[in-house]
Amino acid sequence: MNVVNDTSCGWINSLDRRTNIKTLDKDKSCDWLIVGAGYTGLSAARKLSEIHPNQKIIIVDAQLAGEGASGRNSGYLVDTTLNDGFTSKKDLSNYKKKTDIYKLGIDAVKKFIKEHQVDCDWNESGKYFASSSQNDRNILENFSKTLLSLNFEHNILEKDDLGKRFGTNFYNLALYTKGGILLNPGKLVRAMVDILPDNVELLENSQLNEWSKNNDTIVCKFNNYKINTKKIIFCTNGFLKSLGIKNNYNFPITLTASMTRPLTDTEFKSIGEPNEWGVLPVRPMGATVRMTKDKRILIRNTAEVHSPFQMSKSDLDKRSLNQKLGINKRFPSLADDIIESSWSGIVSRTRNSSQIFEKNDDNVFVAGCYNGSGIGVGTLFGEQIAIKASNNHTAEIELIESRNKPTWLPPQPFLDLGIKSRLIYERFRAISEI
Ligand SMILES: Cc1cc2nc3c(=O)[nH]c(=O)nc-3n(C[C@H](O)[C@H](O)[C@H](O)COP(=O)(O)OP(=O)(O)OC[C@H]3O[C@@H](n4cnc5c(N)ncnc54)[C@H](O)[C@@H]3O)c2cc1C
């Protein structure tokens, strides 16, 4: 099956169209092949080119580079993710490792944008875990204890304060963390594409269909041509399974999001002219909602088992309707035809929310599965997997490899049944927050 992105993502469509697209048009060979040109693959390519300036590096993508999940996410570069308290010291130390990895991810993105003078609407505004339900107070108070023991600056806020900050009275309480950055994901990944060094060849609209090892050569088959490579790094995230990578350890989930047009001055005034903000849900299936720098409202409120390869226009329209209701519930005074774009994107999940970072076989490497933290962790893992594949070691690799490894998943049809029932249960629990 072919990977087909919709062409309706608001972040991507507001960028200039690229013109210099090259596709695989003959058989090739190289020292390094990177599959997937999102944050992970592009960061791996950048790092490999630095380590091996004289080697031939090719990066391929089934679609246009950066136009998968990397260009269509919600733009939260996170320092923490919600964890509903801990019962043991071991759990706390695992959570600490996770946040240490997030920190390295933030540092990696920061370094990249500084080095290349990237404008991606970077805003160190912090983020809110917010809820309309007082029943979630316990969750936030437990989370607050965790953050306190790890010295993350944060505070719990009540309805009145939130109303002024967000321009909506929907939320009754929230935990604000000072850490966490809001950015434009499309601009960030486009910069990673634009600065690819000369010894990296980018081939787009070129989908890897099959690969096999033949002694020291890895033979990679595309539609009409093949690439022979000495080493390969898989960075296809939600599409790892379709290439037979870590089959029993990860699965794709489809998300959809919508973004409004910029609010008019009158509309913006009517909601109190709030500063840019970003809310993450307290319950896993609740909505992520952002007020962007240019006064647009972004909402993502679906997560489901769906074919990762393509979402039809009619399926997308149904999800968009859901997002219109989500915006209307929060901003009833705004017109209900202000959604300008809706799109879908694929993330990769593991059972225990741990990421994949490993040598899969001799000369075969893989990095992926970041759930909602791929902006930072994907950038970090891309760079570090390139270092690992070059037989070098860093303190970052040591930390990454000391985290919990992804746990085994049951085979189909049990896997899909299990995930679907869990998602239905979580959606029911979060019904007021969608
Ligand atoms: C709606 C949405 C909201 C999100 N919000 C956030 C957020 O706020 N913060 C955050 O940190 N993360 C968020 N994420 C997750 C984040 O986008 C991902 O974790 C991140 O983009 C992963 O980057 P990646 O490079 O590993 O994978 P991707 O960006 O998915 O790139 C993989 C690439 O592989 C290509 N590919 C697949 N199969 C093949 C093949 N056979 N041959 C060649 N190429 C192939 C794809 O076309 C794709 O471009 C969100 C994701 C979505 C969809």
Coordinates of C-alpha atoms and ligand atoms in Angstrom, one line a residue:
M1 CA 0.0 0.0 0.0
N2 CA 1.1 3.5 -0.7
V3 CA 1.6 6.2 1.9
V4 CA -0.7 9.1 0.9
N5 CA -0.8 12.3 3.0
D6 CA -3.8 14.6 2.6
T7 CA -2.9 18.0 1.3
S8 CA -4.9 20.0 3.7
C9 CA -2.6 20.6 6.7
G10 CA -2.7 24.3 7.7
W11 CA 0.9 24.4 8.9
I12 CA 2.3 22.9 5.7
N13 CA 0.1 25.0 3.4
S14 CA 1.2 28.2 4.9
L15 CA 4.9 27.4 3.9
D16 CA 6.3 28.2 0.4
R17 CA 5.9 25.3 -2.0
R18 CA 9.1 23.5 -2.6
T19 CA 10.3 23.1 -6.1
N20 CA 13.6 21.1 -6.0
I21 CA 12.0 17.7 -5.6
K22 CA 14.1 14.7 -6.7
T23 CA 12.7 11.2 -7.0
L24 CA 14.6 7.8 -7.3
D25 CA 14.9 7.5 -11.1
K26 CA 17.7 4.9 -11.4
D27 CA 19.4 2.1 -9.3
K28 CA 21.8 3.6 -6.8
S29 CA 24.2 2.5 -4.1
C30 CA 25.3 4.3 -1.0
D31 CA 27.1 3.9 2.4
W32 CA 24.0 4.9 4.3
L33 CA 20.3 4.8 3.6
I34 CA 17.9 6.6 5.9
V35 CA 14.2 5.7 5.4
G36 CA 11.8 8.4 6.4
A37 CA 12.4 12.2 6.3
G38 CA 10.7 13.6 9.4
Y39 CA 12.5 15.0 12.5
T40 CA 14.2 11.6 13.1
G41 CA 15.4 10.8 9.6
L42 CA 16.5 14.4 8.9
S43 CA 18.4 14.7 12.2
A44 CA 20.1 11.4 11.5
A45 CA 21.1 12.6 8.0
R46 CA 22.5 15.8 9.4
K47 CA 24.5 14.0 12.1
L48 CA 25.8 11.3 9.7
S49 CA 27.0 13.9 7.2
E50 CA 29.0 15.6 10.0
I51 CA 30.6 12.3 11.1
H52 CA 31.2 10.9 7.6
P53 CA 31.7 13.9 5.3
N54 CA 33.1 11.7 2.5
Q55 CA 30.6 9.0 2.6
K56 CA 27.4 8.7 0.4
I57 CA 24.2 9.3 2.4
I58 CA 20.8 8.9 0.9
I59 CA 17.5 9.8 2.6
V60 CA 14.2 8.7 1.1
D61 CA 10.6 9.5 1.8
A62 CA 7.4 8.0 0.4
Q63 CA 5.9 11.5 0.3
L64 CA 7.4 15.0 0.5
A65 CA 10.0 15.3 3.2
G66 CA 8.7 16.7 6.5
E67 CA 5.1 16.4 5.4
G68 CA 4.2 13.4 7.5
A69 CA 3.5 13.7 11.3
S70 CA 6.6 16.0 11.7
G71 CA 4.9 18.8 9.7
R72 CA 1.4 18.2 10.9
N73 CA 1.6 17.9 14.7
S74 CA 0.4 20.3 17.4
G75 CA 3.7 21.9 18.0
Y76 CA 4.3 21.3 21.8
L77 CA 7.9 20.7 22.5
V78 CA 7.4 19.1 25.9
D79 CA 9.5 18.9 29.1
T80 CA 7.0 16.8 31.0
T81 CA 4.0 14.6 30.2
L82 CA 1.1 14.0 32.6
N83 CA 1.6 11.2 35.0
D84 CA -1.0 10.5 37.5
G85 CA 1.3 10.1 40.6
F86 CA 3.6 7.2 41.5
T87 CA 3.3 4.4 44.0
S88 CA 7.0 3.5 44.1
K89 CA 10.5 5.1 43.9
K90 CA 11.3 2.9 40.9
D91 CA 8.4 4.4 39.0
L92 CA 9.5 7.9 39.9
S93 CA 13.0 7.2 38.8
N94 CA 11.7 5.9 35.4
Y95 CA 9.6 9.0 35.0
K96 CA 12.7 11.1 35.8
K97 CA 14.6 9.3 33.0
K98 CA 11.8 10.1 30.7
T99 CA 11.9 13.8 31.5
D100 CA 15.7 13.8 31.3
I101 CA 15.3 12.5 27.8
Y102 CA 12.7 15.3 27.1
K103 CA 15.2 17.8 28.3
L104 CA 17.9 16.5 26.0
G105 CA 15.3 16.7 23.2
I106 CA 14.6 20.3 23.9
D107 CA 18.3 21.0 24.0
A108 CA 18.8 19.3 20.6
V109 CA 16.1 21.4 19.0
K110 CA 17.3 24.6 20.6
K111 CA 20.9 23.9 19.4
F112 CA 19.6 23.2 15.9
I113 CA 17.5 26.4 15.7
K114 CA 20.3 28.5 17.1
E115 CA 23.0 27.1 14.8
H116 CA 20.8 27.6 11.7
Q117 CA 19.0 30.7 12.8
V118 CA 15.6 29.1 12.3
D119 CA 12.4 31.0 12.8
C120 CA 9.8 28.5 13.9
D121 CA 7.6 30.8 16.1
W122 CA 9.5 29.5 19.2
N123 CA 7.6 30.6 22.4
E124 CA 8.8 29.5 25.8
S125 CA 5.3 30.0 27.1
G126 CA 5.0 26.8 29.2
K127 CA 1.9 24.7 28.9
Y128 CA -1.3 23.8 30.7
F129 CA -2.8 20.4 31.6
A130 CA -6.4 21.6 31.8
S131 CA -9.8 20.1 32.5
S132 CA -13.4 21.2 32.7
S133 CA -14.1 18.7 35.5
Q134 CA -13.4 19.2 39.2
N135 CA -13.2 15.4 39.3
D136 CA -9.7 15.7 37.8
R137 CA -8.3 17.7 40.7
N138 CA -6.9 14.6 42.3
I139 CA -5.0 13.7 39.2
L140 CA -3.5 17.2 39.0
E141 CA -2.6 17.3 42.7
N142 CA -0.8 13.9 42.4
F143 CA 1.0 15.1 39.3
S144 CA 1.9 18.2 41.2
K145 CA 3.6 16.1 43.9
T146 CA 5.6 14.3 41.2
L147 CA 6.7 17.6 39.6
L148 CA 7.6 19.0 43.0
S149 CA 9.9 16.1 43.8
L150 CA 11.7 16.6 40.5
N151 CA 11.9 20.4 40.8
F152 CA 9.7 21.3 37.9
E153 CA 8.3 24.8 38.3
H154 CA 4.5 24.6 38.1
N155 CA 1.3 25.7 39.8
I156 CA -2.4 24.8 39.9
L157 CA -4.8 27.5 38.5
E158 CA -8.5 27.9 38.9
K159 CA -11.4 28.8 36.6
D160 CA -11.3 32.7 36.9
D161 CA -7.6 32.9 36.2
L162 CA -7.9 30.4 33.3
G163 CA -10.8 32.3 31.7
K164 CA -8.6 35.4 31.5
R165 CA -5.6 33.5 30.2
F166 CA -7.5 31.4 27.6
G167 CA -10.5 33.6 26.6
T168 CA -12.8 30.7 27.4
N169 CA -14.7 29.7 30.5
F170 CA -14.6 26.1 29.5
Y171 CA -11.8 25.0 31.9
N172 CA -12.3 24.7 35.6
L173 CA -8.8 23.9 36.7
A174 CA -5.4 23.4 35.2
L175 CA -1.8 22.6 36.1
Y176 CA 0.6 25.0 34.5
T177 CA 4.2 24.0 33.9
K178 CA 6.7 26.7 33.2
G179 CA 8.7 24.4 31.0
G180 CA 7.6 23.5 27.5
I181 CA 7.7 25.4 24.3
L182 CA 5.1 26.1 21.6
L183 CA 6.3 26.3 18.0
N184 CA 5.3 25.9 14.4
P185 CA 6.1 22.3 13.5
G186 CA 6.0 22.9 9.8
K187 CA 8.5 25.7 9.9
L188 CA 10.8 23.6 12.1
V189 CA 10.9 20.5 9.9
R190 CA 11.1 22.6 6.7
A191 CA 14.3 24.2 8.1
M192 CA 15.7 20.6 8.6
V193 CA 14.9 19.9 5.0
D194 CA 16.4 23.1 3.7
I195 CA 19.7 22.8 5.5
L196 CA 20.5 19.2 4.5
P197 CA 24.2 19.2 3.7
D198 CA 25.6 18.5 0.2
N199 CA 26.7 15.0 0.9
V200 CA 23.1 14.0 1.7
E201 CA 20.9 13.1 -1.3
L202 CA 17.2 13.6 -0.6
L203 CA 14.8 11.5 -2.7
E204 CA 11.1 12.1 -2.2
N205 CA 7.9 10.4 -3.5
S206 CA 10.1 7.3 -3.3
Q207 CA 8.6 4.6 -1.1
L208 CA 10.6 1.7 0.1
N209 CA 8.5 -1.4 -0.5
E210 CA 10.8 -4.3 0.5
W211 CA 14.3 -4.8 1.9
S212 CA 16.6 -7.8 2.4
K213 CA 20.2 -8.5 3.5
N214 CA 22.6 -10.1 1.0
N215 CA 25.9 -10.6 2.8
D216 CA 27.2 -7.1 3.5
T217 CA 24.7 -5.4 1.3
I218 CA 21.2 -4.4 2.1
V219 CA 19.0 -4.5 -1.0
C220 CA 16.1 -2.0 -0.9
K221 CA 13.4 -2.2 -3.5
F222 CA 11.3 0.8 -4.6
N223 CA 8.6 0.9 -7.3
N224 CA 10.9 0.7 -10.3
Y225 CA 14.5 0.9 -9.0
K226 CA 16.6 -0.3 -6.1
I227 CA 19.2 1.1 -3.7
N228 CA 22.0 -1.1 -2.4
T229 CA 23.4 0.2 0.9
K230 CA 25.9 -0.8 3.5
K231 CA 23.9 0.5 6.5
I232 CA 20.3 1.4 6.9
I233 CA 18.5 3.5 9.5
F234 CA 14.7 3.1 9.7
C235 CA 13.0 6.4 10.8
T236 CA 9.5 5.7 9.5
N237 CA 7.8 6.0 12.9
G238 CA 4.1 5.0 12.4
F239 CA 5.1 3.0 9.4
L240 CA 7.8 0.8 11.1
K241 CA 5.4 -2.2 11.2
S242 CA 4.7 -2.0 7.4
L243 CA 8.4 -2.5 6.8
G244 CA 8.6 -5.5 9.2
I245 CA 10.4 -3.6 11.9
K246 CA 9.7 -4.3 15.6
N247 CA 6.4 -5.8 14.6
N248 CA 5.4 -6.9 18.0
Y249 CA 6.4 -3.8 19.8
N250 CA 4.7 -0.8 18.1
F251 CA 1.5 0.1 16.4
P252 CA 0.3 3.1 14.4
I253 CA -2.5 5.4 15.7
T254 CA -4.2 8.0 13.4
L255 CA -4.8 11.5 14.8
T256 CA -6.8 14.3 13.2
A257 CA -6.6 18.0 13.9
S258 CA -8.2 21.3 12.6
M259 CA -7.1 24.9 12.6
T260 CA -9.2 28.0 12.2
R261 CA -8.4 31.0 10.1
P262 CA -6.8 33.9 12.2
L263 CA -9.5 35.5 14.4
T264 CA -10.5 39.0 13.3
D265 CA -9.6 41.8 15.6
T266 CA -13.2 42.0 16.8
E267 CA -13.4 38.3 17.5
F268 CA -10.1 38.4 19.3
K269 CA -11.2 41.3 21.4
S270 CA -14.4 39.6 22.2
I271 CA -12.5 36.8 23.9
G272 CA -10.2 39.1 25.8
E273 CA -7.1 39.2 23.5
P274 CA -5.3 36.3 25.2
N275 CA -1.6 35.6 24.8
E276 CA -0.5 32.5 22.9
W277 CA -1.3 29.4 25.0
G278 CA -1.4 25.6 24.7
V279 CA -3.6 23.2 26.6
L280 CA -3.0 19.4 26.9
P281 CA -5.8 17.2 28.2
V282 CA -5.8 15.7 31.6
R283 CA -7.6 12.5 30.3
P284 CA -5.7 10.8 27.4
M285 CA -8.5 11.1 24.9
G286 CA -9.4 14.7 25.7
A287 CA -8.6 17.6 23.3
T288 CA -5.3 19.4 22.7
V289 CA -6.2 23.0 22.1
R290 CA -3.9 25.9 21.2
M291 CA -4.2 29.6 20.5
T292 CA -1.4 30.2 18.0
K293 CA 0.8 33.2 17.6
D294 CA -1.2 34.4 14.7
K295 CA -4.5 34.1 16.6
R296 CA -5.7 30.8 15.2
I297 CA -7.3 28.1 17.3
L298 CA -5.9 24.6 16.8
I299 CA -7.7 21.5 18.1
R300 CA -6.8 17.8 18.0
N301 CA -9.4 15.6 19.6
T302 CA -9.3 12.2 17.9
A303 CA -7.0 9.2 18.2
E304 CA -8.0 6.0 16.6
V305 CA -7.1 2.7 14.9
H306 CA -7.4 3.5 11.1
S307 CA -5.3 2.6 8.1
P308 CA -2.1 4.7 8.5
F309 CA -1.7 4.8 4.7
Q310 CA -4.5 7.2 3.8
M311 CA -7.7 8.8 5.2
S312 CA -10.5 9.6 2.7
K313 CA -11.8 13.1 2.4
S314 CA -15.2 12.0 3.8
D315 CA -13.6 10.4 6.8
L316 CA -11.6 13.5 7.4
D317 CA -14.7 15.7 7.1
K318 CA -16.4 13.7 9.8
R319 CA -13.5 14.3 12.2
S320 CA -13.5 17.9 11.3
L321 CA -17.1 18.2 12.3
N322 CA -16.1 16.8 15.7
Q323 CA -13.4 19.5 15.9
K324 CA -15.9 22.2 15.0
L325 CA -18.0 21.1 18.0
G326 CA -15.0 21.1 20.2
I327 CA -14.2 24.7 19.3
N328 CA -17.8 25.7 19.6
K329 CA -18.0 24.3 23.1
R330 CA -15.0 26.4 24.2
F331 CA -15.7 29.5 22.2
P332 CA -19.5 29.7 21.7
S333 CA -19.4 33.4 20.7
L334 CA -17.3 32.7 17.6
A335 CA -18.9 31.9 14.2
D336 CA -19.0 28.1 13.6
D337 CA -17.5 28.2 10.1
I338 CA -14.0 29.4 11.1
I339 CA -12.2 26.1 10.6
E340 CA -9.8 26.6 7.6
S341 CA -8.0 23.3 7.5
S342 CA -8.3 19.8 8.8
W343 CA -5.7 17.0 8.4
S344 CA -4.7 13.6 9.7
G345 CA -1.3 12.3 10.8
I346 CA 0.2 9.1 12.1
V347 CA 2.0 8.5 15.4
S348 CA 3.5 5.3 16.7
R349 CA 2.7 3.9 20.1
T350 CA 4.2 1.2 22.2
R351 CA 2.4 -0.6 25.0
N352 CA 4.3 1.0 27.9
S353 CA 4.9 4.4 26.1
S354 CA 8.6 3.7 25.8
Q355 CA 10.5 4.7 22.6
I356 CA 12.4 2.4 20.2
F357 CA 16.1 3.1 19.8
E358 CA 18.3 0.2 18.8
K359 CA 20.5 -1.8 16.5
N360 CA 18.0 -4.2 15.0
D361 CA 20.5 -6.5 13.2
D362 CA 24.1 -6.0 11.9
N363 CA 24.1 -2.7 10.0
V364 CA 20.4 -2.2 10.6
F365 CA 19.2 0.5 13.0
V366 CA 15.9 2.0 14.1
A367 CA 14.6 4.9 16.1
G368 CA 10.9 5.9 16.7
C369 CA 7.7 5.8 18.7
Y370 CA 7.6 9.0 20.7
N371 CA 3.8 9.4 21.1
G372 CA 3.3 13.1 21.9
S373 CA 7.0 14.0 22.3
G374 CA 8.4 13.4 18.9
I375 CA 9.5 17.0 18.2
G376 CA 12.2 16.9 20.8
V377 CA 12.8 13.2 21.2
G378 CA 12.7 12.5 17.5
T379 CA 15.3 15.2 16.9
L380 CA 17.5 13.8 19.7
F381 CA 17.0 10.1 18.7
G382 CA 17.8 10.9 15.0
E383 CA 21.1 12.4 16.0
Q384 CA 22.0 9.8 18.5
I385 CA 21.0 6.8 16.3
A386 CA 23.4 8.1 13.7
I387 CA 26.2 8.3 16.3
K388 CA 25.4 4.8 17.6
A389 CA 25.3 3.4 14.0
S390 CA 28.8 4.9 13.5
N391 CA 30.0 2.9 16.5
N392 CA 30.5 5.9 18.7
H393 CA 29.1 6.4 22.2
T394 CA 27.7 9.4 24.1
A395 CA 26.3 10.1 27.5
E396 CA 22.9 10.7 25.7
I397 CA 23.0 7.2 24.3
E398 CA 23.7 5.8 27.7
L399 CA 20.7 7.6 29.2
I400 CA 18.5 6.6 26.3
E401 CA 19.5 2.9 26.6
S402 CA 18.9 2.9 30.3
R403 CA 15.2 3.7 29.9
N404 CA 12.5 1.0 29.9
K405 CA 12.4 -0.9 26.7
P406 CA 9.1 -1.3 24.8
T407 CA 7.1 -4.3 25.9
W408 CA 5.7 -7.1 23.8
L409 CA 2.3 -6.8 22.1
P410 CA -0.1 -9.6 21.4
P411 CA -0.6 -10.6 17.7
Q412 CA -3.6 -9.6 15.5
P413 CA -6.6 -9.7 15.8
F414 CA -6.2 -9.5 19.6
L415 CA -4.0 -6.4 19.3
D416 CA -6.5 -4.3 17.3
L417 CA -9.3 -5.5 19.5
G418 CA -7.4 -4.6 22.7
I419 CA -6.4 -1.1 21.4
K420 CA -9.9 -0.3 20.0
S421 CA -11.6 -1.2 23.3
R422 CA -9.1 0.8 25.3
L423 CA -9.6 3.8 23.1
I424 CA -13.4 3.5 23.3
Y425 CA -13.1 3.3 27.1
E426 CA -10.7 6.3 27.3
R427 CA -12.9 8.3 24.9
F428 CA -15.9 7.6 27.1
R429 CA -13.9 8.7 30.2
A430 CA -13.0 11.9 28.4
I431 CA -16.3 12.7 26.8
S432 CA -16.7 16.1 28.5
E433 CA -13.1 17.1 27.4
I434 CA -13.4 16.4 23.7
Ligands
LIG1 C1 -1.9 15.5 14.8 C2 -0.6 15.2 15.6 C3 -0.3 16.0 16.7 C4 0.9 15.7 17.4 N1 1.3 16.6 18.4 C5 2.6 16.5 18.8 C6 3.1 17.6 19.7 O1 2.4 18.5 20.0 N2 4.3 17.4 20.2 C7 5.2 16.4 19.8 O2 6.3 16.3 20.2 N3 4.7 15.4 19.0 C8 3.5 15.5 18.5 N4 3.0 14.5 17.6 C9 3.9 13.4 17.2 C10 5.1 13.8 16.3 O3 4.6 14.5 15.2 C11 5.9 12.6 15.9 O4 6.3 11.9 17.1 C12 7.1 13.0 15.1 O5 6.7 13.7 13.9 C13 7.8 11.7 14.7 O6 8.8 12.1 13.8 P1 9.5 11.0 12.8 O7 10.5 11.7 12.0 O8 10.0 9.9 13.7 O9 8.3 10.4 12.0 P2 7.4 11.1 10.8 O10 7.3 12.5 10.9 O11 6.1 10.3 10.8 O12 8.2 10.7 9.5 C14 8.3 9.4 9.0 C15 8.4 9.5 7.5 O13 8.5 8.2 7.0 C16 7.9 8.2 5.7 N5 7.7 6.8 5.3 C17 6.8 5.9 5.8 N6 6.9 4.7 5.2 C18 7.9 4.9 4.3 C19 8.5 4.0 3.3 N7 8.0 2.7 3.2 N8 9.4 4.5 2.5 C20 9.9 5.8 2.6 N9 9.4 6.6 3.5 C21 8.4 6.2 4.3 C22 6.7 9.0 5.9 O14 6.2 9.5 4.7 C23 7.1 10.1 6.9 O15 7.5 11.3 6.2 C24 1.8 14.7 16.9 C25 1.4 13.9 15.8 C26 0.3 14.2 15.1 C27 -0.1 13.4 13.9

